[in-house]
Tab-separated table of C-alpha atoms and ligand atoms in Angstrom:
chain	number	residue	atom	x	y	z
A	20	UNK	CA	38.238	-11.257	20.430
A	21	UNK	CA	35.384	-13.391	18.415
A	22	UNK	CA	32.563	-14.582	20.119
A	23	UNK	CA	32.226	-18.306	20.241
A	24	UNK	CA	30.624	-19.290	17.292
A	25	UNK	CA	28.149	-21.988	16.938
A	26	UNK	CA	28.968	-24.162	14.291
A	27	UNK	CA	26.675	-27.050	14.005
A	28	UNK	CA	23.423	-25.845	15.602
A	29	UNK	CA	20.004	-27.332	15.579
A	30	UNK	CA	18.811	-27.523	11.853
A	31	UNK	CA	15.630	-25.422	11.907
A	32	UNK	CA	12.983	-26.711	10.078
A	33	UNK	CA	13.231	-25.561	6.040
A	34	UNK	CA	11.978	-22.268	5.448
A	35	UNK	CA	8.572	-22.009	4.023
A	36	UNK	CA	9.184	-20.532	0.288
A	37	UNK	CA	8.183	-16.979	0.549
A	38	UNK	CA	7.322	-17.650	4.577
A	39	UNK	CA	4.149	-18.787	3.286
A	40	UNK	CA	2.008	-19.646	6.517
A	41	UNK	CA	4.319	-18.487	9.488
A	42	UNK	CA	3.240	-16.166	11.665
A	43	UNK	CA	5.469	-13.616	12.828
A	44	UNK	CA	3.453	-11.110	14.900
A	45	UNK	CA	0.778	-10.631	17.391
A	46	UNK	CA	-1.205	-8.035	16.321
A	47	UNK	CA	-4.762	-6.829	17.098
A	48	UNK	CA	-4.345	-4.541	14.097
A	49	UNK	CA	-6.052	-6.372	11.648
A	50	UNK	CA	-6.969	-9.980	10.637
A	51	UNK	CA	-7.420	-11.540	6.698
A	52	UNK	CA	-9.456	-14.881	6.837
A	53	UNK	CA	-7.979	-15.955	3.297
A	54	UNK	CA	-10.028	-18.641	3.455
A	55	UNK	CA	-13.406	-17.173	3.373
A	56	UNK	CA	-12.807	-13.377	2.352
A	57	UNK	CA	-13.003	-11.988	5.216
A	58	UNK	CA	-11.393	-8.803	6.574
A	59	UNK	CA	-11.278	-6.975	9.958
A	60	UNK	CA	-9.844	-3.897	11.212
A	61	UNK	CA	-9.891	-4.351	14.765
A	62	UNK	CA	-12.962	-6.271	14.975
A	63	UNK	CA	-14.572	-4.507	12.242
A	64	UNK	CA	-15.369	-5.938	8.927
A	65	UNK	CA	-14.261	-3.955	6.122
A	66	UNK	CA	-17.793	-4.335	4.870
A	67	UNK	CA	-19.210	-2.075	6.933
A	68	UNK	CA	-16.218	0.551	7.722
A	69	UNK	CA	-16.132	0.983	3.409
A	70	UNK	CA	-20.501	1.278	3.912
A	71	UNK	CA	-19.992	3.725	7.194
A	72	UNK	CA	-16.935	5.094	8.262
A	73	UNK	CA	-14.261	7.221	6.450
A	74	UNK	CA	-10.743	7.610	6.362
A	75	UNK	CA	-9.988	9.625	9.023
A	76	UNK	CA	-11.866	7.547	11.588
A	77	UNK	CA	-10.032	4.163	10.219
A	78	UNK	CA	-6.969	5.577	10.822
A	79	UNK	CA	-8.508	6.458	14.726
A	80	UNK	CA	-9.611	3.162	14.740
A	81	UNK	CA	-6.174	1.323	13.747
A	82	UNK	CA	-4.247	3.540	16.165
A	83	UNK	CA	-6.137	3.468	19.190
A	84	UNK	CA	-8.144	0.021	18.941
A	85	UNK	CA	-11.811	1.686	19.212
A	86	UNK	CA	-13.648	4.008	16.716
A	87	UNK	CA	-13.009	7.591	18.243
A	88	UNK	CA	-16.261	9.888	19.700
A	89	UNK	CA	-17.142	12.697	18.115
A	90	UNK	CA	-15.138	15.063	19.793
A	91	UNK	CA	-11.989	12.563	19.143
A	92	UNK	CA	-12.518	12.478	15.632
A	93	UNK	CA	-12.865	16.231	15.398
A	94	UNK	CA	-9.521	16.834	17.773
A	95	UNK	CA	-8.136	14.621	14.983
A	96	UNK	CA	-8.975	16.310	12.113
A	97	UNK	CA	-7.733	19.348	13.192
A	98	UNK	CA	-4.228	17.427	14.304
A	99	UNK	CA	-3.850	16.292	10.801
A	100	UNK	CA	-5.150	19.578	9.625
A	101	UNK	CA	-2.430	21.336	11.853
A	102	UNK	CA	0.787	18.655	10.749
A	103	UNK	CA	-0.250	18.436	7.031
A	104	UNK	CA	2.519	21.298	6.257
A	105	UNK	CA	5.218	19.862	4.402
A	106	UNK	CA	8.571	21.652	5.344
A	107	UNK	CA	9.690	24.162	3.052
A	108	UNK	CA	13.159	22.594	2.336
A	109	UNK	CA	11.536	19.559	1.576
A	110	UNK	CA	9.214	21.156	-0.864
A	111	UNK	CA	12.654	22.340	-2.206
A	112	UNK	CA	14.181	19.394	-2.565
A	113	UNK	CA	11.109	17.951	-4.626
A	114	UNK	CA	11.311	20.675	-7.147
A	115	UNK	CA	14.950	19.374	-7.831
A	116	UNK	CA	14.013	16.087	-8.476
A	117	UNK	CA	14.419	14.899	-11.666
A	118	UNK	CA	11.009	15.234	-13.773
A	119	UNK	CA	11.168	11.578	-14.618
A	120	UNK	CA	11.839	10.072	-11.374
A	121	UNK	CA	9.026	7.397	-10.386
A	122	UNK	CA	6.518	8.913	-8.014
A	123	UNK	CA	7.498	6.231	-5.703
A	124	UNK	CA	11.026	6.558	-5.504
A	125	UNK	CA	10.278	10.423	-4.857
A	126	UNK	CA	8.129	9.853	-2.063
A	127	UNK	CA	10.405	7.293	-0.520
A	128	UNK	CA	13.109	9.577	-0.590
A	129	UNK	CA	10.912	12.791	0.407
A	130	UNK	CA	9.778	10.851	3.712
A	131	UNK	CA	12.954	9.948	4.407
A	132	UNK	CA	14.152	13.715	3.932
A	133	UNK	CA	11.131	14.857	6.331
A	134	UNK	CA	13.107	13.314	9.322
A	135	UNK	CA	16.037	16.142	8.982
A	136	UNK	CA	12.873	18.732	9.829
A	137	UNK	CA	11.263	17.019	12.934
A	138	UNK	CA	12.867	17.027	16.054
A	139	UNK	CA	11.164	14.212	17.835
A	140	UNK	CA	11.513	11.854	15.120
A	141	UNK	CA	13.746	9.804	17.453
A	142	UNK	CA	10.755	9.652	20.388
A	143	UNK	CA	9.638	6.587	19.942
A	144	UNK	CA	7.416	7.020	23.059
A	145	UNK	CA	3.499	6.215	22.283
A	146	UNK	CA	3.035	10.363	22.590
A	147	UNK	CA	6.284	10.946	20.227
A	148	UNK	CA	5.326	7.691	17.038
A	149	UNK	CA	1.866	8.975	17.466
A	150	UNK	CA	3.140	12.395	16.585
A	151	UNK	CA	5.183	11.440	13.905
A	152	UNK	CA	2.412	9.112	12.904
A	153	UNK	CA	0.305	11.556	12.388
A	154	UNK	CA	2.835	13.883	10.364
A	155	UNK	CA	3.270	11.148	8.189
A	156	UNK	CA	-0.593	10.512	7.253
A	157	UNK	CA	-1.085	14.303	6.784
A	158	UNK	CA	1.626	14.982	4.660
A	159	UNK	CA	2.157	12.053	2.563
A	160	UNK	CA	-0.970	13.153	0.171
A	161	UNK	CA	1.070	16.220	0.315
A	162	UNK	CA	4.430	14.992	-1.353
A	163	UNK	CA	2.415	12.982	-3.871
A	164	UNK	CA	0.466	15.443	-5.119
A	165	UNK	CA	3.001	18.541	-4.821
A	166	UNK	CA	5.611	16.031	-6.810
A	167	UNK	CA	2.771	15.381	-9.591
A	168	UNK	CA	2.292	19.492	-9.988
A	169	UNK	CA	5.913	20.066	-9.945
A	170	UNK	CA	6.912	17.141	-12.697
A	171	UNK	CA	4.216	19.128	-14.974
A	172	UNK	CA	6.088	22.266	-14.842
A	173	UNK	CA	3.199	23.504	-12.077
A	174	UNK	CA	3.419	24.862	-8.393
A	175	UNK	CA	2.174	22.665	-5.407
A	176	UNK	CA	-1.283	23.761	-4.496
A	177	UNK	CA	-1.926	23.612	-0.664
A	178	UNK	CA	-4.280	21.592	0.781
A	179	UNK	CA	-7.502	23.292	2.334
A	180	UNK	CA	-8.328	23.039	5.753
A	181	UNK	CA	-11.694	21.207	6.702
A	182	UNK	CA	-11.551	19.442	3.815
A	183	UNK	CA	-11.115	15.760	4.642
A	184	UNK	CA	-8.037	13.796	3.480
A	185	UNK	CA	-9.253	12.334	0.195
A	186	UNK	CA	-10.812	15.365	-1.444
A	187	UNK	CA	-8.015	17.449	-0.449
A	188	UNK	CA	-5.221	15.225	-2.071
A	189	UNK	CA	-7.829	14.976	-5.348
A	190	UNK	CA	-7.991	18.862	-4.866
A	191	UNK	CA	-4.215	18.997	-4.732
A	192	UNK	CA	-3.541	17.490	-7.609
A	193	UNK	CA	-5.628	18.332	-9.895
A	194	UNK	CA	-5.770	22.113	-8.721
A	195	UNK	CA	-9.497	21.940	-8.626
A	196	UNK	CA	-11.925	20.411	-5.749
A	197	UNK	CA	-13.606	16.638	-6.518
A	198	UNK	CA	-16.978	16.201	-6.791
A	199	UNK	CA	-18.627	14.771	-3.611
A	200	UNK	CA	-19.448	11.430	-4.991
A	201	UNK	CA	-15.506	10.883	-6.698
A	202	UNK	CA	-14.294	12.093	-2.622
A	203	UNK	CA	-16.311	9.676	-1.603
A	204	UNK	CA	-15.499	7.043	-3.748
A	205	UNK	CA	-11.582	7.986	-3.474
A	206	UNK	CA	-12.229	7.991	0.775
A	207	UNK	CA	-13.452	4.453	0.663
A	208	UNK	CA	-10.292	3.548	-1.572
A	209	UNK	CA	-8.309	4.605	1.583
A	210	UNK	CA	-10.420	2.914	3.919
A	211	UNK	CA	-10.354	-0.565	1.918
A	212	UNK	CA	-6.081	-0.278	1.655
A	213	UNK	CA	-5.556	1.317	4.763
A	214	UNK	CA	-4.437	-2.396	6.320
A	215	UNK	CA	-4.153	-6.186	5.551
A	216	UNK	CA	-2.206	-7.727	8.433
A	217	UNK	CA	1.690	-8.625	7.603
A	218	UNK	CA	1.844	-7.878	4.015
A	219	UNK	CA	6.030	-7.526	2.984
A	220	UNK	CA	5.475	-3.740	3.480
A	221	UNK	CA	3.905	-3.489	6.819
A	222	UNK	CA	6.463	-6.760	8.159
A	223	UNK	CA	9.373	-4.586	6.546
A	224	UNK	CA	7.853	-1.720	8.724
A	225	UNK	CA	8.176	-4.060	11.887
A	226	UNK	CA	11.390	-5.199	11.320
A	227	UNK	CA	12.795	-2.079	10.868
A	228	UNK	CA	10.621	-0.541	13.797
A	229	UNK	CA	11.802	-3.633	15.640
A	230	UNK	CA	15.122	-2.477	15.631
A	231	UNK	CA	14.052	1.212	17.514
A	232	UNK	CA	14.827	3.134	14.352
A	233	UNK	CA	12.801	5.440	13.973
A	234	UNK	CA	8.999	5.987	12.190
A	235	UNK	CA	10.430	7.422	9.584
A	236	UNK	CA	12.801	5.284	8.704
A	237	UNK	CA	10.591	2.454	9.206
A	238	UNK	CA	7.532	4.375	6.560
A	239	UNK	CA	10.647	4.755	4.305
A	240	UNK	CA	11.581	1.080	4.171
A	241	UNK	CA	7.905	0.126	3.945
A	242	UNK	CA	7.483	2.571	0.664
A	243	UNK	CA	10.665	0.727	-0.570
A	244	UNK	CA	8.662	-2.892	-0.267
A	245	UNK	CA	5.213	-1.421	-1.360
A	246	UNK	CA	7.025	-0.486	-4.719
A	247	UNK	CA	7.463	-3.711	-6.153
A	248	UNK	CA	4.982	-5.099	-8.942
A	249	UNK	CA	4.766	-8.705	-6.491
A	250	UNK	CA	3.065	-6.193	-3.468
A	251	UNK	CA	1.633	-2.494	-4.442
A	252	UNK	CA	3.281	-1.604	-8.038
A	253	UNK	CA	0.472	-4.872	-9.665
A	254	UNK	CA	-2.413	-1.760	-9.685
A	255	UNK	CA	-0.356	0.129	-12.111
A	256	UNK	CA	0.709	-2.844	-13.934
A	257	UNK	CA	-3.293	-3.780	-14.464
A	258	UNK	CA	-4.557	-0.665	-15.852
A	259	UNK	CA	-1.277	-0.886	-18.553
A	260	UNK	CA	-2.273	-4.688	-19.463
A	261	UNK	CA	-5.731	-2.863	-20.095
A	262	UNK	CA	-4.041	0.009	-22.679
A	263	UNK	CA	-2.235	-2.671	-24.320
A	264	UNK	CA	-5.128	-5.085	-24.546
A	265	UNK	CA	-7.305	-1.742	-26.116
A	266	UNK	CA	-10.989	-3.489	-26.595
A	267	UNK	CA	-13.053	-6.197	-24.318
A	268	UNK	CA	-12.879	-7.931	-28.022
A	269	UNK	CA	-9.583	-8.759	-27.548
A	270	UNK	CA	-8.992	-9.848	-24.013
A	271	UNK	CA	-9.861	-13.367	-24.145
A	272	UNK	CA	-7.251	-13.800	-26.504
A	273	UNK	CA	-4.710	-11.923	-24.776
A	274	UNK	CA	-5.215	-13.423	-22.029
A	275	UNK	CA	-4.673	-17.341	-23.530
A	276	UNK	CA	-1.827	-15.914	-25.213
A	277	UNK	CA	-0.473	-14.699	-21.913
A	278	UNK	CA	-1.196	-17.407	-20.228
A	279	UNK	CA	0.282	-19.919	-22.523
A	280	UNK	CA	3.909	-17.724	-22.444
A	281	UNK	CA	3.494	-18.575	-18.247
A	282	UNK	CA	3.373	-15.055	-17.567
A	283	UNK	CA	2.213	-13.769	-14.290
A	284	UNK	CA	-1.332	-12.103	-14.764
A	285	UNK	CA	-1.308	-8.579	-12.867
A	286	UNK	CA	-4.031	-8.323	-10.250
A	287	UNK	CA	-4.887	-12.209	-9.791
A	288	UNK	CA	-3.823	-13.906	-6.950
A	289	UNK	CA	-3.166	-13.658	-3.406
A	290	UNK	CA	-0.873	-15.439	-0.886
A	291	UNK	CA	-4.100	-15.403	1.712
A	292	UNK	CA	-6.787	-15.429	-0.029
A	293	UNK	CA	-8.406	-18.650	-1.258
A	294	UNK	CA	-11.511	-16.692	-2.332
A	295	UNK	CA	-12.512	-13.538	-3.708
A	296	UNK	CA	-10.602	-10.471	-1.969
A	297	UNK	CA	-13.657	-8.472	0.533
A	298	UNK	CA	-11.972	-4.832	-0.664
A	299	UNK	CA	-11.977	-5.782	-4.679
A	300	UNK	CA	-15.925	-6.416	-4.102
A	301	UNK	CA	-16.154	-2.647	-3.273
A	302	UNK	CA	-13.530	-1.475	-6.430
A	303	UNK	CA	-15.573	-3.403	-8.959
A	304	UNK	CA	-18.429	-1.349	-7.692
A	305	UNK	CA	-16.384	1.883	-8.226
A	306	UNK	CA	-14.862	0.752	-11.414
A	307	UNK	CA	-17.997	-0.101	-12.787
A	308	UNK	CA	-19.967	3.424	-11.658
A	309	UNK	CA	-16.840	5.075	-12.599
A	310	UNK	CA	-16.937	3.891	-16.336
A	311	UNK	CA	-20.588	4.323	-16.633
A	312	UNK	CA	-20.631	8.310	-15.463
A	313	UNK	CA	-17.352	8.688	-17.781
A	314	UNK	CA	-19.040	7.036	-20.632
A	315	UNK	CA	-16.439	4.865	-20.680
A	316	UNK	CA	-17.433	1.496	-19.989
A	317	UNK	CA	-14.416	-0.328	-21.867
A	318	UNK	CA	-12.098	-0.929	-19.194
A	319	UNK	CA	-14.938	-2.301	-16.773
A	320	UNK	CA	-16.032	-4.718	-19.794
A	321	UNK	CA	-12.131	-5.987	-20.062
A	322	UNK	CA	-11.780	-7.067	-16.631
A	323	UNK	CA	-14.829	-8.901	-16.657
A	324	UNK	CA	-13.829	-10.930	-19.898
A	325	UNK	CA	-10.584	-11.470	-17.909
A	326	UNK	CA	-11.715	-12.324	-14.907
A	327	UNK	CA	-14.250	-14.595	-16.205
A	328	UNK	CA	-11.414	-16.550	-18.269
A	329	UNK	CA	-9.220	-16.452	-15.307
A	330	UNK	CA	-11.082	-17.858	-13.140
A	331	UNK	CA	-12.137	-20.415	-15.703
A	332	UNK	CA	-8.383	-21.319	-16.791
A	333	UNK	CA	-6.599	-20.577	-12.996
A	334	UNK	CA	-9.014	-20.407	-10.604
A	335	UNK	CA	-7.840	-17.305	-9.411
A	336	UNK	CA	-9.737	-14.522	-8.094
A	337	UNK	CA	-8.809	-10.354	-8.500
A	338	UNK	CA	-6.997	-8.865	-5.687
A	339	UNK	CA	-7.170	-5.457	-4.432
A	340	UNK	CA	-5.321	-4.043	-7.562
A	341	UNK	CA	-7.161	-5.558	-10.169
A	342	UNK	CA	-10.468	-2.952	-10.368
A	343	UNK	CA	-8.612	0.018	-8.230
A	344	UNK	CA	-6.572	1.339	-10.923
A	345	UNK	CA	-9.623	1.638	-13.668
A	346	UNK	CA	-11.448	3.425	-11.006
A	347	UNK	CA	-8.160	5.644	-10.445
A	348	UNK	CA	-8.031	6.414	-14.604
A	349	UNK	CA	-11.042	7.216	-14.716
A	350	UNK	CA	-10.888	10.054	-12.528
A	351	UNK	CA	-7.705	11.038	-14.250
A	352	UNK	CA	-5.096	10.178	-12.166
A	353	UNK	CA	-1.608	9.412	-14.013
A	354	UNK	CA	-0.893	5.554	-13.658
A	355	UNK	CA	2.291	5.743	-12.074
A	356	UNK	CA	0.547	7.488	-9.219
A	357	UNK	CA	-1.909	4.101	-8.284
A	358	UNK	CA	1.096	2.889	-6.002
A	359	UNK	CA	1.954	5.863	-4.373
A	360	UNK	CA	-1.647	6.175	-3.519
A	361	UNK	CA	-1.758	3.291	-1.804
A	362	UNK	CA	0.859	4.048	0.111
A	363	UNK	CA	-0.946	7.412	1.203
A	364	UNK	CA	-3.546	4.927	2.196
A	365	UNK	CA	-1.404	2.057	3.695
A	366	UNK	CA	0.452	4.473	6.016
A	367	UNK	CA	-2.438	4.252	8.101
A	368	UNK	CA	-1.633	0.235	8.915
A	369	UNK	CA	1.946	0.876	8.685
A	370	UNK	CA	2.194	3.552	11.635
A	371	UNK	CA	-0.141	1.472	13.486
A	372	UNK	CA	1.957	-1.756	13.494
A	373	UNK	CA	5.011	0.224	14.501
A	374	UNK	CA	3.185	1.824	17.293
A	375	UNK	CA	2.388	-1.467	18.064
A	376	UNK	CA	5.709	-3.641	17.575
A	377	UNK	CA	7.145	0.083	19.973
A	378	UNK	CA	4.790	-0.481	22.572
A	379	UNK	CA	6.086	-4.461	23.230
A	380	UNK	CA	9.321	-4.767	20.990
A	381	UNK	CA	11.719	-7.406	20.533
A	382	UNK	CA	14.481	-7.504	17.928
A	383	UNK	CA	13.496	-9.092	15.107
A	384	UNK	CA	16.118	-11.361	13.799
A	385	UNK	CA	15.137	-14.561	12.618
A	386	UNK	CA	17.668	-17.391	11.790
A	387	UNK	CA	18.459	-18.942	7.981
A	388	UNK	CA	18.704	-22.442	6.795
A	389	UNK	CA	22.263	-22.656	6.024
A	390	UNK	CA	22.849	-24.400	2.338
A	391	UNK	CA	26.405	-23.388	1.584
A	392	UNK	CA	29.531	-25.353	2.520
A	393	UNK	CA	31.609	-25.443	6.076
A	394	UNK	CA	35.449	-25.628	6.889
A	395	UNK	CA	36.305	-24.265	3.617
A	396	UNK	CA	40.126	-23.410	3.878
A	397	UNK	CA	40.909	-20.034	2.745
A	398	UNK	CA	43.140	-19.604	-0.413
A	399	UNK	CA	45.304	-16.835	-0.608
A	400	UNK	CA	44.710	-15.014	-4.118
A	401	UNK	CA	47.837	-15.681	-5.673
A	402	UNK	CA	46.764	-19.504	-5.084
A	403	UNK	CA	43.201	-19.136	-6.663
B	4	COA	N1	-1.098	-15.063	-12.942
B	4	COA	C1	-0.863	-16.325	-13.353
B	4	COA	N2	-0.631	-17.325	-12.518
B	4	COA	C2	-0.636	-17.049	-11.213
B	4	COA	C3	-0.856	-15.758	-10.723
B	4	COA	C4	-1.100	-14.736	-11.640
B	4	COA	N3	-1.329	-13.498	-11.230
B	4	COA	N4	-0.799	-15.757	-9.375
B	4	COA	C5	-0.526	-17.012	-9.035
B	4	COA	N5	-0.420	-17.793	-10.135
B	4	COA	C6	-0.138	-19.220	-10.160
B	4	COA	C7	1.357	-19.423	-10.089
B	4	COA	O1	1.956	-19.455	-11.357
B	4	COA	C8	1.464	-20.716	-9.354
B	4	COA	O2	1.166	-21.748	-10.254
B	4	COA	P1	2.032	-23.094	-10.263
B	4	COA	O3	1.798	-23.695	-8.907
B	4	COA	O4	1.464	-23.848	-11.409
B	4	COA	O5	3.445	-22.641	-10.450
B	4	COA	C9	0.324	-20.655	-8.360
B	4	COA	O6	-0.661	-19.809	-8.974
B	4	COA	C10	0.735	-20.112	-7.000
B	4	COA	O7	1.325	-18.822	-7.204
B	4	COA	P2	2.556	-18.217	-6.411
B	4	COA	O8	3.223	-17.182	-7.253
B	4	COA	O9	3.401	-19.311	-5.848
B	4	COA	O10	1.804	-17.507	-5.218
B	4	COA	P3	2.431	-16.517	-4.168
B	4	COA	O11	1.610	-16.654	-2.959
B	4	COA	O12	3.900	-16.698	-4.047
B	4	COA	O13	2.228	-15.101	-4.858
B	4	COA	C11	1.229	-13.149	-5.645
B	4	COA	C12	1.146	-14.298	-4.624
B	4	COA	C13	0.165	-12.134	-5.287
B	4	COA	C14	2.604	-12.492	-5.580
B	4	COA	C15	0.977	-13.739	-7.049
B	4	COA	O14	-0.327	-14.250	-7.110
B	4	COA	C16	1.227	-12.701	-8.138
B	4	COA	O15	2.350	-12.536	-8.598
B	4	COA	N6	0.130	-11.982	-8.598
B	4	COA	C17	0.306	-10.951	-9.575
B	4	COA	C18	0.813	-9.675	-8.908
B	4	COA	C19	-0.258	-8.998	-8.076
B	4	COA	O16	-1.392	-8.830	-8.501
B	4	COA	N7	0.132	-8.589	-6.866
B	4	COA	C20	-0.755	-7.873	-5.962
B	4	COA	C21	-1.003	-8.679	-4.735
B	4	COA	S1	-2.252	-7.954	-3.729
């Protein structure tokens, strides 16, 4: 039997191009004031979590709504210590992919594979997502880095325990520890990704959440969105305008040139932001102290030119993946790996707004603005 279908009903109002301006959440997760730069983790200004906290504690701090004591923080360590084991069979299953996949598309399809091996995947209780949560933000450094050793004919290395999450990955993929100033510098990078409100990823992660799949599939989905060069593949996309540019000389130049074929500048822009991005205040820092102890100021002198004749031709402003992925070259991380490092990071906000959208879920299933015809009568093929 069909259900009775409504053919004329109200006209919503047009849809905004891109959604621009709707809200679509409540969320105490975090807030961007795109107006005046300004960005909180619940309550916090990213100002002073990138000056004091660490990644770890962020992470506390997104999934519980309050920065943890010390003995919290410390319980959590060890929890992500304790789930940071990647299951053999997926470890397998990464040495068979092909050497040339994209990073991303491996780690989308290694977290999806990391549901087979955990049986409360489908406990979407608070206890069971913040268990898989927590899986997720221990072992996703893991995949990234064990798929960067394997595509370069290496073994995984495995992470150390006590070491905290960002000089563990560095140590796991480059087979030897960081220094403590690069772990610090690459801990604040996950601190200053680790949310921004209902960016496409983290509202694909709701909508998918919203539907009581589960954690994983909803992290899988949200890779699948963070992949694309509009959202978290631009970092990537920077540091290859800067090869191609080669010398601060030329960027001007290359710049008008690119400007005047209408193409879309990597790392400018933002749908919120009116003003300069908070976190790319902190990456110029590190892309700037980064080029001076590498003795390789070239790339830092680039996206100043650039930003200086952006801002004088556009009036746009660098976003978060305009400075990040200098910072990431210069510690000698391959360039296809700046996106799935943000998602290493962004997993953090992801899990949290899918704990949240668990805890007080609707469906999620907006209407469309019809455009297309009515009443058509169908012709059979022979007719057409
Ligand atoms: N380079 C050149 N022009 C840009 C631009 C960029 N990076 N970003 C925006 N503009 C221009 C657009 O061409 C448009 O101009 P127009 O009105 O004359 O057509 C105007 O600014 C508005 O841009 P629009 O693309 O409609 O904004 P949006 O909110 O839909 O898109 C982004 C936001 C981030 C997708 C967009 O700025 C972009 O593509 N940036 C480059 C990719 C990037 O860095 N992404 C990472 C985001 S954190």
């Amino acid at each position: 039997m069909m259900d009775k279908v409504e053919n004329k009903p109200a006209a919503p109002a047009k849809a905004p191009a891109g959604l621009e301006g709707v809200v679509a959440a409540e969320s105490s997760i975090g807030d961007v004031d795109g107006a005046n730069g300004v960005l909180i983790y619940q309550g916090y200004d990213i100002h002073d979590l990138a000056e004091h906290s660490n990644f770890e504690e962020t992470v506390y701090l997104l999934w519980h709504g309050r920065l943890p004591a010390r003995e919290e923080l410390e319980a959590f360590r060890r929890a992500l210590a304790e789930n940071q084991t990647v299951p053999e069979e997926v470890m397998d299953f990464i040495r068979r992919f092909p050497r040339d996949a994209e990073p991303m598309d491996a780690l989308r399809t290694a977290v999806s594979a990391l549901a087979f091996y955990d049986a409360g995947a489908r406990d979407l209780s608070r206890e069971g997502a913040l268990r898989a949560a927590t899986k997720l933000t221990a072992q996703l450094p893991v995949l990234v880095a064990a798929f960067e050793r394997v595509r370069k004919g290496g073994e995984p290395v495995a992470p150390r325990p006590g070491a905290g999450l960002a000089s563990n990955f560095l140590h796991m993929l480059k087979g030897e520890p960081p220094s403590e100033r690069e772990a610090h510098i690459f801990d604040v990078c996950l601190v200053l990704h680790a949310d921004h409100e209902l960016n496409a990823s983290t509202f694909t992660a709701r909508v998918v959440a919203g539907t009581l799949a589960d954690m994983y599939g909803a992290v899988t989905a949200a890779i699948a969105a963070l992949s694309g060069p509009l959202h978290g593949g631009a970092n990537t996309n920077v540091m290859k305008m800067l090869l191609e540019i080669g010398s601060p000389e030329r960027a001007e130049g290359w710049l008008r040139d690119a400007l005047a074929a209408k193409k879309k500048i990597m790392g400018f822009g933002h749908r919120v932001y009116r003003t300069e991005d908070p976190r790319s205040v902190w990456l110029r820092r590190f892309s700037r102290e980064m080029g001076e102890a590498r003795g390789e100021t070239k790339w830092f002198e680039m996206l100043e030119r650039l930003r200086e004749v952006m801002f004088r031709e556009k009036k746009l402003y660098p976003n978060v993946d305009y400075y990040s992925g200098s910072a990431y070259h210069l510690m000698g991380i391959p360039l296809d790996l700046f996106t799935p490092i943000f998602a290493v990071s962004r997993v953090a906000g992801w899990t949290g707004h899918i704990l949240e959208q668990y805890a007080n879920n609707r469906l999620i299933r907006p209407r469309a603005n019809y455009t297309g015809p009515r009443g058509l009568k169908y012709v059979p093929l022979d007719e057409r």
